[in-house]
Amino acid sequence: MTQILESLFGGLSIGSVLLLAALGLAIVFGLMGVINMAHGEFMMVGAYTTFVVQNALKKTALSEIYIFIALIAAFIVTALLGMLLERGVVRYLYGRPLETLLATWGVSLILQQFVRSVSWQFIAGLAIVCLLFLGALKILSRRPDFERIRGWAIAIMLPLSAAIALVISSILGQTFKLAVTKPWFGTQGVDVTAPKWLRGGLPIGTYQLPYTRLFIIVLTIACVVGVYWFLNKTAWGLRIRAVTQNRNMSACLGIPTKTVDAVTFAIGSGLAGVAGVAVSLLGSVSSNTGQSYIVDTFMVVVVGGVGKLIGSIVAAGAIGTVSYVIGSNAVGPLVGFSSTLKSFFEFFATASMAKVMVFAMIVVFLQFRPAGLFPQKGRTVDA
Amino acid sequence: MPNGGVIYNSLNGAGNVAFFKQLQGAGLGPDKYPSMSVSIAEEEVKAIGAEYLKGHYAAWNYFQTVDTPESKKFVEAFKKKYGDDRVVNDPMEAAYIMVYLWKQAVEKAGTADDLEKVRTAAIGQTFAAPEGQVTLEANHHLSKVVRIGQVRDDGLFEIVYDSKTAVKPIPWNQFVADTKGYACDWSDPAKGGKYKTT
C-alpha cells in the first residue's frame, strides 16, 4: 500500500514540477509557435527573484510567507522580461523558427552571464551605455537626413558611449571599491531556504511526503486552473485564442494582434518565473539552473502535442510517473521470474539512467505519433 | 531503509543542493542519518543554506574556524579583499599553500625556468599554512592535517576531530582490494597516477 502511494506521489511530484516548468512553454511554444530557448533562463531569473525577496524580507514579519510574495514578484519580473524579449527580439523573427531559436539561445547565454557578473558597477555601465546611445539616436533622428546617416551614427555612437561608460564605471570601481564591484550573486549558487512551515513533511508510515513537494503540486494545480480560466473566461484569453487560430482574420476583426503577442509571451514567461520559484525550493539556484529544465520542458510540450494545453498536462503526468517508476525500480520485483529482465530494470534504476530510458521511449513514441498525444485537428493546423 | 546510519556523500557540485533539501524534506535528519561529505565546504554551505546542513559532517584539511595565527591572518586578508560576507574554505587554502611552496622551491633552485630543478627543489619544502605545518613529500604529495567538522548554525564548521599534526600521504586506499598495492609518485612522470609497488 505504502509502495503504491509512494510511487503515485513520486510520479505526481516529478510530473508537477515538469508541468509547472512546461506550462509557460506550452503557451509560448505551443500556442504562439515561438521556440524560446531562454525559457529555462526565465525560470532561473524567477529563482533568483526568490532569493532576492527572501533576503529582503529576512528580518521582517513577512519572512515566513516570503514565498507568496516571491511568486508574485517572480511573475512580474519575468513577465516584464518576456515582454522586453518579445518586443525587442522575437517580434522581428515571427515565422522564422531557426532564427528565433538562435536568437533566444543567445539571449539565454546573455542572461546566464548577466547573473554571474552583475554588480552595481556593471549596472551603472549598462545604464550609461543605453542612456547615451539611445539618447544620441533620439536626438539625431530629428535631423531630416537621419535615414542616410543612420549607419554612421550607430558606428560612431555605440563605441563612443561604450568607451564613456567603461571609463565612468572603472572610476566608480576605483572610488567605491568593493561596495560597487562586488557581484550581486557571483558564480557560486545562492541559497534559497524554504520557510519553516515548508520544511519537513507529512509522515505516512515510515515514509514522509515532503511539504515542498505538496506545495508544488498545489501550486501547479493553481497555475493550470489559472491558465484555463484566463484563456477561456477573460477577454484577453479570447483574443489570444483567436490570434493563435487565425492571425489574419483576427487582425481584420480589430484585435490588436501585436499587443496580443506581447501579452501572450509575457504570460508564458511569467509562468516560467513562477516555476523558477518552485524549483528553487528543490534544487540549486545558480546560473545553470535553467539549463537543467529546458530539455524537459520542450520534451513535455512536444510529447503532449504542440498547441494543446491538455496535452502538456497529460504528458507531464505520464513522463513523471514513468521516470519515477523506472528510477525507483518499481518494475524490478514484478519481473522477478526472469533474471535478465530484472537486471535490465536494475540497470536503469537511477535518476540519470531512467532519463535515458524515458528519452528512448519518447523517441519511439514520436515515431508513431509525430504530432504528440493530442494533435491539432482541422484547418487551423497550418495557420 | 535501515533505522539510522551514516550517509557517505560523495556528490559534487549543484547536486548537493537538491540532495540536502530533499533529505530534510524526507525527514532524514542528522540526528538519525548524519551525512559525511567530502566536497561540502564553507562556500557550499552558503550556497545550500545552513538550515539544511546543520549537524552534518564534512572531512577536510582546513576549516575557516581553525584557530591558528596563520589561519586568522588568512581569513582577515581574504575578507578585506573580497568582502566581509565571504568565507574561505579548504580548496582556497590549498591554492594559497601551493603558490608559496612553489615560491620557496624557486628560491631554493635559484631559477624559475629550469622545471626539473624546481621540481627537485620542491621536495621537502615546508610551509606554515593556515591549517598547520605542511610538507611536500618525496612523492610530490603534501602531508596535511586531517580534520572532521560539523556544520554550525552560522554555516561554519565546529571541528570535532583534529589530527593536530600532519598525516603522511598514502595515495590509493590500501584497504580496498581494487587499489591495494598501488602507489602514486608525481616526481616521476611514469609513476604518476597509479603504479604497482610490488
Coordinates of C-alpha atoms in Angstrom, one line a residue:
Chain A
M1 CA 0.0 0.0 0.0
T2 CA 2.7 2.5 1.0
Q3 CA 4.7 1.3 -2.0
I4 CA 1.9 2.2 -4.4
L5 CA 1.2 5.5 -2.6
E6 CA 4.9 6.3 -2.7
S7 CA 5.1 5.6 -6.5
L8 CA 1.9 7.6 -7.1
F9 CA 3.2 10.6 -5.0
G10 CA 6.7 10.3 -6.6
G11 CA 5.3 10.4 -10.1
L12 CA 2.9 13.1 -9.3
S13 CA 5.6 15.3 -7.8
I14 CA 8.0 14.8 -10.7
G15 CA 5.1 15.4 -13.1
S16 CA 4.0 18.6 -11.3
V17 CA 7.5 20.1 -11.5
L18 CA 7.7 19.2 -15.2
L19 CA 4.2 20.6 -15.8
L20 CA 4.9 23.8 -14.0
A21 CA 8.1 24.3 -15.9
A22 CA 6.4 23.4 -19.2
L23 CA 3.2 25.4 -18.7
G24 CA 4.8 28.7 -19.8
L25 CA 6.4 27.0 -22.7
A26 CA 3.1 25.3 -23.7
I27 CA 1.8 28.9 -24.2
V28 CA 4.8 30.4 -25.8
F29 CA 5.8 27.4 -28.0
G30 CA 2.5 25.6 -28.0
L31 CA 0.1 28.5 -28.8
M32 CA 2.4 31.0 -30.3
G33 CA 4.8 28.7 -32.0
V34 CA 7.9 30.5 -30.8
I35 CA 10.8 28.3 -29.9
N36 CA 12.0 30.2 -26.8
M37 CA 15.4 28.7 -25.7
A38 CA 15.6 31.3 -23.0
H39 CA 12.6 29.8 -21.2
G40 CA 14.9 28.0 -18.8
E41 CA 16.7 31.2 -18.0
F42 CA 13.4 32.9 -17.2
M43 CA 13.0 30.1 -14.6
M44 CA 16.4 30.9 -13.4
V45 CA 15.5 34.6 -13.1
G46 CA 12.4 33.6 -11.1
A47 CA 14.6 31.5 -8.8
Y48 CA 17.0 34.5 -8.3
T49 CA 14.0 36.7 -7.6
T50 CA 13.0 34.3 -4.9
F51 CA 16.5 34.7 -3.4
V52 CA 16.3 38.5 -3.5
V53 CA 12.8 38.6 -2.0
Q54 CA 13.9 36.1 0.7
N55 CA 16.8 38.2 1.7
A56 CA 14.9 41.5 1.6
L57 CA 12.2 40.1 4.0
K58 CA 14.6 38.0 6.1
K59 CA 14.4 40.2 9.2
T60 CA 10.8 41.3 8.8
A61 CA 7.4 39.9 9.9
L62 CA 6.8 38.7 6.4
S63 CA 9.8 36.3 6.4
E64 CA 7.6 33.2 6.9
I65 CA 5.3 34.0 3.9
Y66 CA 8.0 35.4 1.7
I67 CA 7.4 32.6 -0.8
F68 CA 4.0 34.0 -1.8
I69 CA 5.5 37.5 -2.3
A70 CA 8.3 35.8 -4.3
L71 CA 5.7 34.1 -6.5
I72 CA 4.1 37.4 -7.4
A73 CA 7.4 39.2 -7.8
A74 CA 8.9 36.4 -10.0
F75 CA 5.8 36.5 -12.2
I76 CA 6.0 40.3 -12.7
V77 CA 9.8 40.3 -13.2
T78 CA 9.9 37.5 -15.7
A79 CA 6.7 38.7 -17.5
L80 CA 8.3 42.1 -18.0
L81 CA 11.5 40.4 -19.2
G82 CA 9.4 38.3 -21.5
M83 CA 7.7 41.3 -22.9
L84 CA 11.0 43.0 -23.4
L85 CA 12.3 39.9 -25.3
E86 CA 9.2 39.8 -27.4
R87 CA 9.2 43.5 -28.3
G88 CA 12.9 43.7 -28.7
V89 CA 13.8 40.5 -30.5
V90 CA 11.2 37.9 -31.1
R91 CA 8.7 40.0 -33.0
Y92 CA 11.1 40.7 -35.8
L93 CA 11.5 36.9 -36.2
Y94 CA 8.0 35.6 -36.4
G95 CA 7.7 32.8 -39.0
R96 CA 11.4 32.2 -38.9
P97 CA 11.8 29.4 -36.3
L98 CA 15.5 28.8 -36.9
E99 CA 16.5 32.4 -36.3
T100 CA 14.2 32.6 -33.3
L101 CA 15.9 29.6 -31.9
L102 CA 19.3 31.0 -32.3
A103 CA 18.4 34.5 -31.1
T104 CA 16.6 33.2 -27.9
W105 CA 19.5 30.9 -27.3
G106 CA 21.8 33.9 -27.4
V107 CA 19.5 35.7 -25.0
S108 CA 19.7 32.7 -22.7
L109 CA 23.6 32.8 -22.7
I110 CA 23.4 36.6 -22.0
L111 CA 21.1 36.1 -19.1
Q112 CA 23.3 33.4 -17.7
Q113 CA 26.4 35.5 -17.8
F114 CA 24.4 38.5 -16.6
V115 CA 23.5 36.9 -13.2
R116 CA 27.1 35.8 -12.8
S117 CA 28.7 39.2 -13.3
V118 CA 26.0 41.7 -12.4
S119 CA 27.2 44.3 -9.8
W120 CA 26.4 48.0 -9.2
Q121 CA 29.3 48.9 -11.4
F122 CA 28.0 46.7 -14.2
I123 CA 24.5 48.1 -13.9
A124 CA 25.8 51.7 -13.9
G125 CA 27.9 51.0 -17.0
L126 CA 24.9 49.4 -18.8
A127 CA 22.6 52.2 -17.9
I128 CA 25.1 54.8 -19.2
V129 CA 25.6 52.9 -22.5
C130 CA 21.8 52.7 -23.0
L131 CA 21.2 56.3 -22.0
L132 CA 24.0 57.8 -24.2
F133 CA 23.4 55.6 -27.2
L134 CA 19.6 55.7 -27.3
G135 CA 19.7 59.4 -26.3
A136 CA 22.1 60.2 -29.1
L137 CA 20.0 58.3 -31.7
K138 CA 16.9 60.1 -30.4
I139 CA 18.5 63.5 -30.9
L140 CA 19.9 62.6 -34.3
S141 CA 16.6 61.2 -35.5
R142 CA 15.3 64.8 -35.5
R143 CA 17.6 65.6 -38.4
P144 CA 16.0 65.3 -41.8
D145 CA 18.8 63.3 -43.2
F146 CA 18.7 60.7 -40.4
E147 CA 18.0 57.7 -42.6
R148 CA 21.1 58.4 -44.6
I149 CA 23.5 58.8 -41.7
R150 CA 21.9 56.1 -39.6
G151 CA 24.6 53.5 -40.2
W152 CA 27.4 56.0 -39.5
A153 CA 25.7 57.3 -36.4
I154 CA 25.5 53.8 -34.9
A155 CA 29.0 53.0 -35.9
I156 CA 30.3 56.1 -34.1
M157 CA 27.9 56.4 -31.2
L158 CA 28.0 52.8 -30.0
P159 CA 31.8 52.6 -29.4
L160 CA 31.8 56.1 -28.1
S161 CA 29.1 55.5 -25.5
A162 CA 30.6 52.2 -24.6
A163 CA 34.0 53.9 -24.0
I164 CA 32.5 56.6 -21.8
A165 CA 30.6 54.0 -19.8
L166 CA 33.7 52.0 -19.4
V167 CA 35.7 55.0 -18.1
I168 CA 32.9 56.1 -15.7
S169 CA 32.4 52.6 -14.3
S170 CA 36.1 52.0 -13.8
I171 CA 36.2 55.3 -11.9
L172 CA 33.3 54.2 -9.9
G173 CA 35.1 50.9 -9.2
Q174 CA 38.2 52.7 -8.0
T175 CA 36.4 55.2 -5.8
F176 CA 33.9 52.9 -4.1
K177 CA 35.9 49.7 -4.4
L178 CA 34.2 46.6 -3.1
A179 CA 30.9 48.3 -2.5
V180 CA 30.2 48.6 -6.2
T181 CA 32.5 45.9 -7.8
K182 CA 31.2 43.0 -5.7
P183 CA 28.9 40.8 -7.8
W184 CA 25.4 40.6 -6.5
F185 CA 25.2 36.8 -6.9
G186 CA 28.5 35.7 -8.2
T187 CA 29.3 32.5 -10.0
Q188 CA 28.6 30.2 -7.0
G189 CA 25.0 29.2 -6.4
V190 CA 22.9 31.1 -3.9
D191 CA 20.8 29.6 -1.1
V192 CA 17.1 29.7 -1.1
T193 CA 15.8 28.3 2.1
A194 CA 12.2 27.3 2.3
P195 CA 10.2 28.9 5.1
K196 CA 9.9 26.8 8.3
W197 CA 6.4 25.6 7.6
L198 CA 7.5 24.1 4.3
R199 CA 10.5 22.2 5.6
G200 CA 9.9 18.7 6.9
G201 CA 7.0 16.6 5.7
L202 CA 3.7 14.7 6.2
P203 CA 4.6 11.3 7.8
I204 CA 2.8 8.4 6.3
G205 CA 4.0 5.2 7.9
T206 CA 7.8 5.1 7.5
Y207 CA 7.6 7.4 4.5
Q208 CA 7.3 11.1 4.6
L209 CA 5.8 13.3 2.0
P210 CA 7.9 16.5 1.8
Y211 CA 5.8 19.6 2.2
T212 CA 7.7 21.4 -0.5
R213 CA 6.6 18.7 -3.0
L214 CA 3.0 19.0 -1.8
F215 CA 3.3 22.8 -2.1
I216 CA 4.5 22.4 -5.7
I217 CA 1.6 20.1 -6.6
V218 CA -0.9 22.6 -5.2
L219 CA 0.9 25.4 -7.0
T220 CA 0.8 23.5 -10.3
I221 CA -2.9 22.9 -9.9
A222 CA -3.5 26.5 -9.2
C223 CA -1.5 27.6 -12.2
V224 CA -3.2 25.2 -14.5
V225 CA -6.6 26.3 -13.3
G226 CA -5.5 29.9 -13.6
V227 CA -4.3 29.5 -17.1
Y228 CA -7.5 27.7 -18.2
W229 CA -9.6 30.4 -16.6
F230 CA -7.6 33.1 -18.2
L231 CA -7.7 31.6 -21.7
N232 CA -11.3 30.6 -21.6
K233 CA -13.1 33.2 -19.5
T234 CA -11.4 36.5 -20.0
A235 CA -11.4 38.9 -22.9
W236 CA -7.7 38.7 -23.4
G237 CA -7.8 34.9 -23.3
L238 CA -10.4 35.0 -26.1
R239 CA -8.2 37.3 -28.1
I240 CA -5.2 35.0 -27.6
R241 CA -7.1 32.0 -28.7
A242 CA -8.4 33.9 -31.7
V243 CA -5.0 35.1 -32.8
T244 CA -3.4 31.6 -32.4
Q245 CA -6.2 30.1 -34.5
N246 CA -6.2 32.6 -37.3
R247 CA -4.0 35.6 -37.1
N248 CA -5.2 37.4 -40.3
M249 CA -8.8 37.0 -39.6
S250 CA -8.3 38.3 -36.0
A251 CA -6.5 41.3 -37.3
C252 CA -9.3 42.0 -39.7
L253 CA -11.8 41.9 -36.9
G254 CA -9.9 44.6 -35.0
I255 CA -7.9 42.5 -32.5
P256 CA -4.6 44.2 -31.8
T257 CA -2.5 41.2 -32.7
K258 CA 0.8 42.8 -31.8
T259 CA -0.4 43.6 -28.3
V260 CA -1.8 40.1 -28.0
D261 CA 1.6 38.6 -29.0
A262 CA 3.3 40.6 -26.3
V263 CA 0.7 39.7 -23.6
T264 CA 0.8 36.0 -24.5
F265 CA 4.6 36.0 -24.4
A266 CA 4.6 37.9 -21.2
I267 CA 2.2 35.4 -19.5
G268 CA 4.2 32.4 -20.7
S269 CA 7.4 34.0 -19.4
G270 CA 5.7 34.9 -16.1
L271 CA 4.7 31.3 -15.6
A272 CA 8.4 30.3 -16.1
G273 CA 9.2 32.7 -13.3
V274 CA 6.6 31.0 -11.1
A275 CA 8.2 27.7 -12.0
G276 CA 11.5 29.1 -11.0
V277 CA 10.3 29.9 -7.5
A278 CA 9.1 26.3 -7.2
V279 CA 12.3 24.7 -8.4
S280 CA 14.4 27.0 -6.1
L281 CA 12.8 25.1 -3.2
L282 CA 14.0 21.8 -4.6
G283 CA 17.4 22.3 -6.1
S284 CA 20.3 24.7 -6.6
V285 CA 19.9 28.3 -7.6
S286 CA 22.8 29.2 -9.9
S287 CA 23.3 30.5 -13.4
N288 CA 22.9 26.9 -14.7
T289 CA 19.5 26.3 -13.1
G290 CA 17.6 26.9 -16.3
Q291 CA 19.7 24.5 -18.3
S292 CA 18.6 21.5 -16.3
Y293 CA 15.0 22.1 -17.1
I294 CA 14.9 23.4 -20.7
V295 CA 15.1 20.0 -22.3
D296 CA 12.5 18.5 -20.1
T297 CA 10.1 21.3 -20.8
F298 CA 10.4 21.0 -24.5
M299 CA 10.0 17.3 -24.2
V300 CA 6.7 17.7 -22.3
V301 CA 5.3 20.1 -24.8
V302 CA 6.3 18.0 -27.8
V303 CA 5.1 14.8 -26.4
G304 CA 1.8 16.4 -25.4
G305 CA 1.2 17.9 -28.8
V306 CA 2.0 21.4 -29.7
G307 CA -0.9 23.7 -29.4
K308 CA -2.9 21.9 -26.8
L309 CA -2.6 22.6 -23.1
I310 CA -4.3 19.4 -22.1
G311 CA -1.5 17.5 -24.0
S312 CA 1.2 19.1 -21.8
I313 CA -0.7 18.2 -18.7
V314 CA -1.1 14.6 -19.6
A315 CA 2.4 14.3 -21.0
A316 CA 3.9 15.8 -17.8
G317 CA 2.0 13.3 -15.7
A318 CA 2.9 10.4 -17.8
I319 CA 6.6 11.3 -18.1
G320 CA 6.8 12.0 -14.4
T321 CA 5.2 8.6 -13.5
V322 CA 7.3 6.6 -15.9
S323 CA 10.6 8.3 -14.8
Y324 CA 9.7 7.6 -11.2
V325 CA 8.6 4.0 -11.7
I326 CA 11.8 3.2 -13.7
G327 CA 14.1 5.3 -11.5
S328 CA 12.9 3.7 -8.2
N329 CA 13.0 0.2 -9.8
A330 CA 9.3 -0.4 -9.0
V331 CA 9.2 -2.8 -12.0
G332 CA 12.1 -4.9 -10.7
P333 CA 10.1 -7.0 -8.2
L334 CA 7.3 -7.6 -10.7
V335 CA 9.6 -9.3 -13.3
G336 CA 11.4 -11.5 -10.6
F337 CA 10.7 -14.6 -12.7
S338 CA 13.4 -13.5 -15.2
S339 CA 16.8 -12.6 -14.0
T340 CA 17.7 -10.9 -17.3
L341 CA 14.7 -8.6 -17.2
K342 CA 15.4 -7.9 -13.5
S343 CA 19.0 -6.9 -14.1
F344 CA 17.8 -4.9 -17.1
F345 CA 15.5 -2.8 -15.0
E346 CA 18.0 -2.6 -12.2
F347 CA 20.5 -1.1 -14.7
F348 CA 18.0 1.8 -15.4
A349 CA 17.1 2.3 -11.7
T350 CA 19.0 5.6 -11.2
A351 CA 17.7 9.1 -11.9
S352 CA 20.0 9.6 -14.9
M353 CA 19.6 6.2 -16.5
A354 CA 15.8 6.4 -16.0
K355 CA 16.0 9.6 -18.1
V356 CA 17.9 7.7 -20.9
M357 CA 15.1 5.1 -20.9
V358 CA 12.4 7.8 -20.9
F359 CA 14.1 9.6 -23.8
A360 CA 14.3 6.3 -25.8
M361 CA 10.6 5.7 -25.1
I362 CA 9.7 9.2 -26.3
V363 CA 11.7 8.7 -29.5
V364 CA 9.8 5.5 -30.2
F365 CA 6.5 7.2 -29.3
L366 CA 7.1 10.1 -31.6
Q367 CA 7.8 7.7 -34.5
F368 CA 4.2 6.5 -34.2
R369 CA 2.6 9.8 -33.1
P370 CA 4.7 12.6 -34.5
A371 CA 2.2 15.2 -33.6
G372 CA 2.1 14.1 -29.9
L373 CA -0.6 12.8 -27.7
F374 CA -3.2 15.4 -28.7
P375 CA -2.5 16.6 -32.2
Q376 CA -4.3 19.6 -33.5
K377 CA -7.0 18.8 -35.9
G378 CA -8.7 20.7 -38.7
R379 CA -7.7 23.7 -40.8
T380 CA -6.1 25.6 -38.1
V381 CA -3.0 23.4 -38.1
D382 CA -1.1 25.3 -40.7
A383 CA -2.1 28.8 -39.5
Chain B
M1 CA 15.8 1.8 4.7
P2 CA 17.8 0.9 7.8
N3 CA 16.8 2.6 11.1
G4 CA 19.6 5.1 11.4
G5 CA 23.1 5.1 9.9
V6 CA 25.7 7.4 8.3
I7 CA 25.3 8.6 4.7
Y8 CA 28.6 8.8 2.9
N9 CA 28.1 11.6 0.4
S10 CA 30.5 11.8 -2.5
L11 CA 28.3 14.1 -4.6
N12 CA 30.0 17.1 -6.2
G13 CA 28.6 20.4 -7.2
A14 CA 25.0 21.5 -7.6
G15 CA 23.6 18.0 -7.0
N16 CA 24.4 18.6 -3.3
V17 CA 21.8 21.3 -3.0
A18 CA 19.0 19.1 -4.2
F19 CA 20.3 16.2 -2.1
F20 CA 20.2 18.1 1.2
K21 CA 17.0 19.8 0.5
Q22 CA 15.2 16.5 -0.3
L23 CA 17.0 14.8 2.6
Q24 CA 15.4 17.2 5.0
G25 CA 12.1 17.0 3.2
A26 CA 12.0 13.3 3.6
G27 CA 12.6 13.6 7.3
L28 CA 16.1 12.1 7.3
G29 CA 17.7 14.5 9.7
P30 CA 21.3 14.4 11.0
D31 CA 20.1 13.1 14.4
K32 CA 19.4 9.7 12.9
Y33 CA 21.1 9.8 9.5
P34 CA 24.1 12.1 9.8
S35 CA 26.0 12.5 6.5
M36 CA 29.7 12.7 5.9
S37 CA 30.5 14.8 2.9
V38 CA 33.8 15.1 1.1
S39 CA 33.1 18.1 -1.1
I40 CA 31.0 20.3 1.2
A41 CA 33.0 23.3 2.4
E42 CA 32.1 26.7 3.8
E43 CA 31.3 28.1 0.3
E44 CA 29.0 25.2 -0.5
V45 CA 27.2 25.5 2.9
K46 CA 26.4 29.1 1.9
A47 CA 25.0 28.0 -1.4
I48 CA 22.9 25.2 0.0
G49 CA 21.8 27.1 3.2
A50 CA 23.0 26.3 6.7
E51 CA 19.4 25.5 7.7
Y52 CA 19.6 22.3 5.6
L53 CA 23.1 21.3 6.6
K54 CA 23.1 22.0 10.4
G55 CA 24.5 18.9 12.2
H56 CA 26.0 17.2 9.1
Y57 CA 29.7 16.4 8.9
A58 CA 32.5 17.1 6.4
A59 CA 36.1 16.0 6.1
W60 CA 38.7 18.5 5.1
N61 CA 42.2 19.6 6.0
Y62 CA 41.2 23.2 6.7
F63 CA 38.2 25.0 8.0
Q64 CA 37.7 28.7 8.4
T65 CA 37.3 28.0 12.2
V66 CA 40.8 26.6 12.5
D67 CA 42.4 28.5 15.4
T68 CA 45.9 29.3 14.4
P69 CA 47.6 32.7 13.9
E70 CA 48.2 31.8 10.2
S71 CA 44.5 31.0 9.8
K72 CA 43.3 34.2 11.4
K73 CA 45.6 36.2 9.2
F74 CA 44.5 34.3 6.1
V75 CA 40.8 34.8 6.8
E76 CA 41.3 38.5 7.7
A77 CA 43.2 39.2 4.5
F78 CA 40.7 37.4 2.4
K79 CA 37.7 39.2 3.9
K80 CA 39.4 42.6 3.4
K81 CA 39.9 41.9 -0.3
Y82 CA 36.6 40.2 -1.2
G83 CA 34.1 41.5 1.4
D84 CA 33.1 40.6 4.9
D85 CA 30.3 38.2 4.0
R86 CA 32.6 35.9 2.0
V87 CA 34.0 32.7 3.6
V88 CA 37.3 30.8 3.0
N89 CA 37.5 27.1 2.6
D90 CA 39.9 24.2 2.1
P91 CA 40.3 24.4 -1.7
M92 CA 41.2 28.1 -1.3
E93 CA 43.7 27.4 1.4
A94 CA 45.2 24.6 -0.8
A95 CA 45.7 27.1 -3.7
Y96 CA 47.2 29.6 -1.3
I97 CA 49.7 27.0 0.0
M98 CA 50.6 25.9 -3.5
V99 CA 51.8 29.3 -4.6
Y100 CA 54.0 29.7 -1.5
L101 CA 55.5 26.2 -1.9
W102 CA 56.3 27.0 -5.5
K103 CA 57.9 30.3 -4.5
Q104 CA 60.1 28.5 -1.9
A105 CA 61.1 25.9 -4.4
V106 CA 62.0 28.5 -7.0
E107 CA 64.1 30.4 -4.4
K108 CA 65.9 27.2 -3.4
A109 CA 66.5 26.2 -7.0
G110 CA 67.6 29.8 -7.9
T111 CA 65.6 29.6 -11.2
A112 CA 62.0 29.6 -12.3
D113 CA 62.8 28.3 -15.8
D114 CA 64.6 25.1 -15.2
L115 CA 61.5 23.0 -14.3
E116 CA 63.5 19.9 -13.4
K117 CA 65.5 21.8 -10.9
V118 CA 62.4 23.4 -9.4
R119 CA 60.7 20.0 -9.2
T120 CA 63.6 18.5 -7.2
A121 CA 63.9 21.6 -5.0
A122 CA 60.2 21.4 -4.2
I123 CA 60.6 18.1 -2.3
G124 CA 60.9 18.6 1.4
Q125 CA 59.6 22.2 1.4
T126 CA 57.6 23.0 4.5
F127 CA 55.2 25.9 5.0
A128 CA 53.4 27.2 8.0
A129 CA 50.0 27.0 6.4
P130 CA 46.7 28.2 7.9
E131 CA 45.9 24.6 8.6
G132 CA 49.3 23.9 10.3
Q133 CA 52.7 22.8 9.2
V134 CA 52.6 21.1 5.7
T135 CA 55.5 19.3 4.0
L136 CA 55.9 18.3 0.3
E137 CA 56.9 14.7 0.4
A138 CA 59.1 12.8 -2.0
N139 CA 56.2 11.5 -4.0
H140 CA 55.0 15.1 -4.6
H141 CA 52.0 14.8 -2.3
L142 CA 51.5 17.0 0.7
S143 CA 51.4 15.8 4.2
K144 CA 48.4 17.7 5.7
V145 CA 46.4 18.0 8.9
V146 CA 43.2 16.0 8.8
R147 CA 40.0 17.4 10.3
I148 CA 36.4 16.5 10.6
G149 CA 33.9 19.3 11.1
Q150 CA 30.2 19.6 11.9
V151 CA 28.1 22.4 10.4
R152 CA 27.0 25.0 12.9
D153 CA 24.1 27.4 12.8
D154 CA 26.2 30.1 11.2
G155 CA 27.3 27.9 8.3
L156 CA 30.9 27.5 9.6
F157 CA 32.3 24.2 11.0
E158 CA 32.7 23.1 14.6
I159 CA 35.9 21.0 14.4
V160 CA 35.1 17.7 16.1
Y161 CA 38.3 15.9 15.2
D162 CA 41.8 17.2 14.6
S163 CA 44.8 15.1 13.8
K164 CA 46.9 18.0 15.3
T165 CA 50.0 17.1 13.2
A166 CA 50.3 16.5 9.5
V167 CA 49.5 13.0 8.2
K168 CA 51.8 11.3 5.7
P169 CA 50.2 11.0 2.3
I170 CA 49.5 7.4 1.2
P171 CA 47.9 7.6 -2.2
W172 CA 45.3 5.0 -3.0
N173 CA 43.3 3.1 -0.5
Q174 CA 45.3 0.1 0.9
F175 CA 42.2 -1.4 2.5
V176 CA 40.4 -1.9 -0.8
A177 CA 41.2 -4.8 -3.0
D178 CA 40.9 -2.7 -6.2
T179 CA 43.7 -0.3 -5.2
K180 CA 45.7 -2.3 -2.7
G181 CA 49.4 -2.4 -3.6
Y182 CA 49.2 0.7 -5.8
A183 CA 51.0 3.9 -5.2
C184 CA 51.4 7.3 -6.9
D185 CA 54.6 9.3 -7.3
W186 CA 54.3 12.5 -9.2
S187 CA 58.1 13.2 -9.0
D188 CA 58.5 10.5 -11.7
P189 CA 56.1 11.1 -14.7
A190 CA 56.0 7.4 -15.4
K191 CA 54.8 6.7 -11.9
G192 CA 52.2 9.5 -11.7
G193 CA 48.6 8.5 -11.3
K194 CA 48.8 4.8 -10.4
Y195 CA 51.5 2.2 -10.4
K196 CA 52.0 -1.2 -8.7
T197 CA 54.6 -1.2 -5.9
T198 CA 55.0 -5.0 -5.6

